[in-house]
PDB file of C-alpha atoms in Angstrom:
ATOM      1  CA  MET A   1      -5.625   7.075 -59.844  1.00 43.00           C
ATOM      2  CA  CYS A   2      -4.837   5.841 -56.359  1.00 48.00           C
ATOM      3  CA  ALA A   3      -5.719   8.884 -54.303  1.00 51.00           C
ATOM      4  CA  VAL A   4      -9.388   8.977 -55.159  1.00 52.00           C
ATOM      5  CA  LYS A   5     -12.458   9.483 -53.011  1.00 53.00           C
ATOM      6  CA  PRO A   6     -15.161   7.714 -55.042  1.00 53.00           C
ATOM      7  CA  PHE A   7     -18.774   8.589 -54.274  1.00 48.00           C
ATOM      8  CA  GLY A   8     -17.638  10.615 -51.265  1.00 48.00           C
ATOM      9  CA  ILE A   9     -16.403   7.508 -49.453  1.00 50.00           C
ATOM     10  CA  TRP A  10     -12.758   7.295 -48.464  1.00 54.00           C
ATOM     11  CA  ILE A  11     -11.041   4.276 -49.982  1.00 57.00           C
ATOM     12  CA  THR A  12      -9.994   1.596 -47.523  1.00 65.00           C
ATOM     13  CA  ASP A  13      -6.463   0.656 -46.501  1.00 66.00           C
ATOM     14  CA  ASP A  14      -6.805  -2.490 -48.628  1.00 67.00           C
ATOM     15  CA  VAL A  15      -7.335  -0.444 -51.780  1.00 69.00           C
ATOM     16  CA  ILE A  16      -4.428   1.842 -50.890  1.00 67.00           C
ATOM     17  CA  TRP A  17      -2.215  -1.205 -50.256  1.00 68.00           C
ATOM     18  CA  ILE A  18      -3.205  -2.866 -53.533  1.00 68.00           C
ATOM     19  CA  CYS A  19      -2.609   0.398 -55.377  1.00 66.00           C
ATOM     20  CA  HIS A  20       0.762   0.811 -53.641  1.00 69.00           C
ATOM     21  CA  MET A  21       1.768  -2.716 -54.621  1.00 74.00           C
ATOM     22  CA  GLN A  22       0.804  -2.009 -58.239  1.00 75.00           C
ATOM     23  CA  LEU A  23       2.985   1.113 -58.208  1.00 77.00           C
ATOM     24  CA  VAL A  24       5.864  -0.879 -56.715  1.00 81.00           C
ATOM     25  CA  MET A  25       5.513  -3.576 -59.363  1.00 82.00           C
ATOM     26  CA  LEU A  26       5.308  -0.937 -62.102  1.00 83.00           C
ATOM     27  CA  ASP A  27       8.448   0.747 -60.782  1.00 83.00           C
ATOM     28  CA  PHE A  28      10.159  -2.648 -60.557  1.00 85.00           C
ATOM     29  CA  SER A  29       9.295  -3.604 -64.141  1.00 85.00           C
ATOM     30  CA  LEU A  30      10.403  -0.179 -65.391  1.00 84.00           C
ATOM     31  CA  LYS A  31      13.778  -0.727 -63.711  1.00 86.00           C
ATOM     32  CA  ILE A  32      14.068  -4.127 -65.409  1.00 85.00           C
ATOM     33  CA  ILE A  33      13.194  -2.631 -68.801  1.00 83.00           C
ATOM     34  CA  SER A  34      15.687   0.219 -68.422  1.00 82.00           C
ATOM     35  CA  THR A  35      18.364  -2.243 -67.284  1.00 83.00           C
ATOM     36  CA  GLU A  36      17.763  -4.429 -70.345  1.00 83.00           C
ATOM     37  CA  ILE A  37      18.000  -1.380 -72.604  1.00 78.00           C
ATOM     38  CA  ILE A  38      21.318  -0.409 -71.011  1.00 76.00           C
ATOM     39  CA  PHE A  39      22.714  -3.918 -71.461  1.00 79.00           C
ATOM     40  CA  ASN A  40      21.459  -4.136 -75.037  1.00 76.00           C
ATOM     41  CA  ASN A  41      23.270  -0.938 -75.891  1.00 65.00           C
TER      42      ASN A  41
END
């Protein structure tokens, strides 16, 4: 979803940065979830 070129206009660095931060947060929360699962087992 991040690497899009909507309406033929390249997305700005701000959009890329926001998207990157969302991916980082998603990766971070997935690590937390997997860690909790490991500890629960």
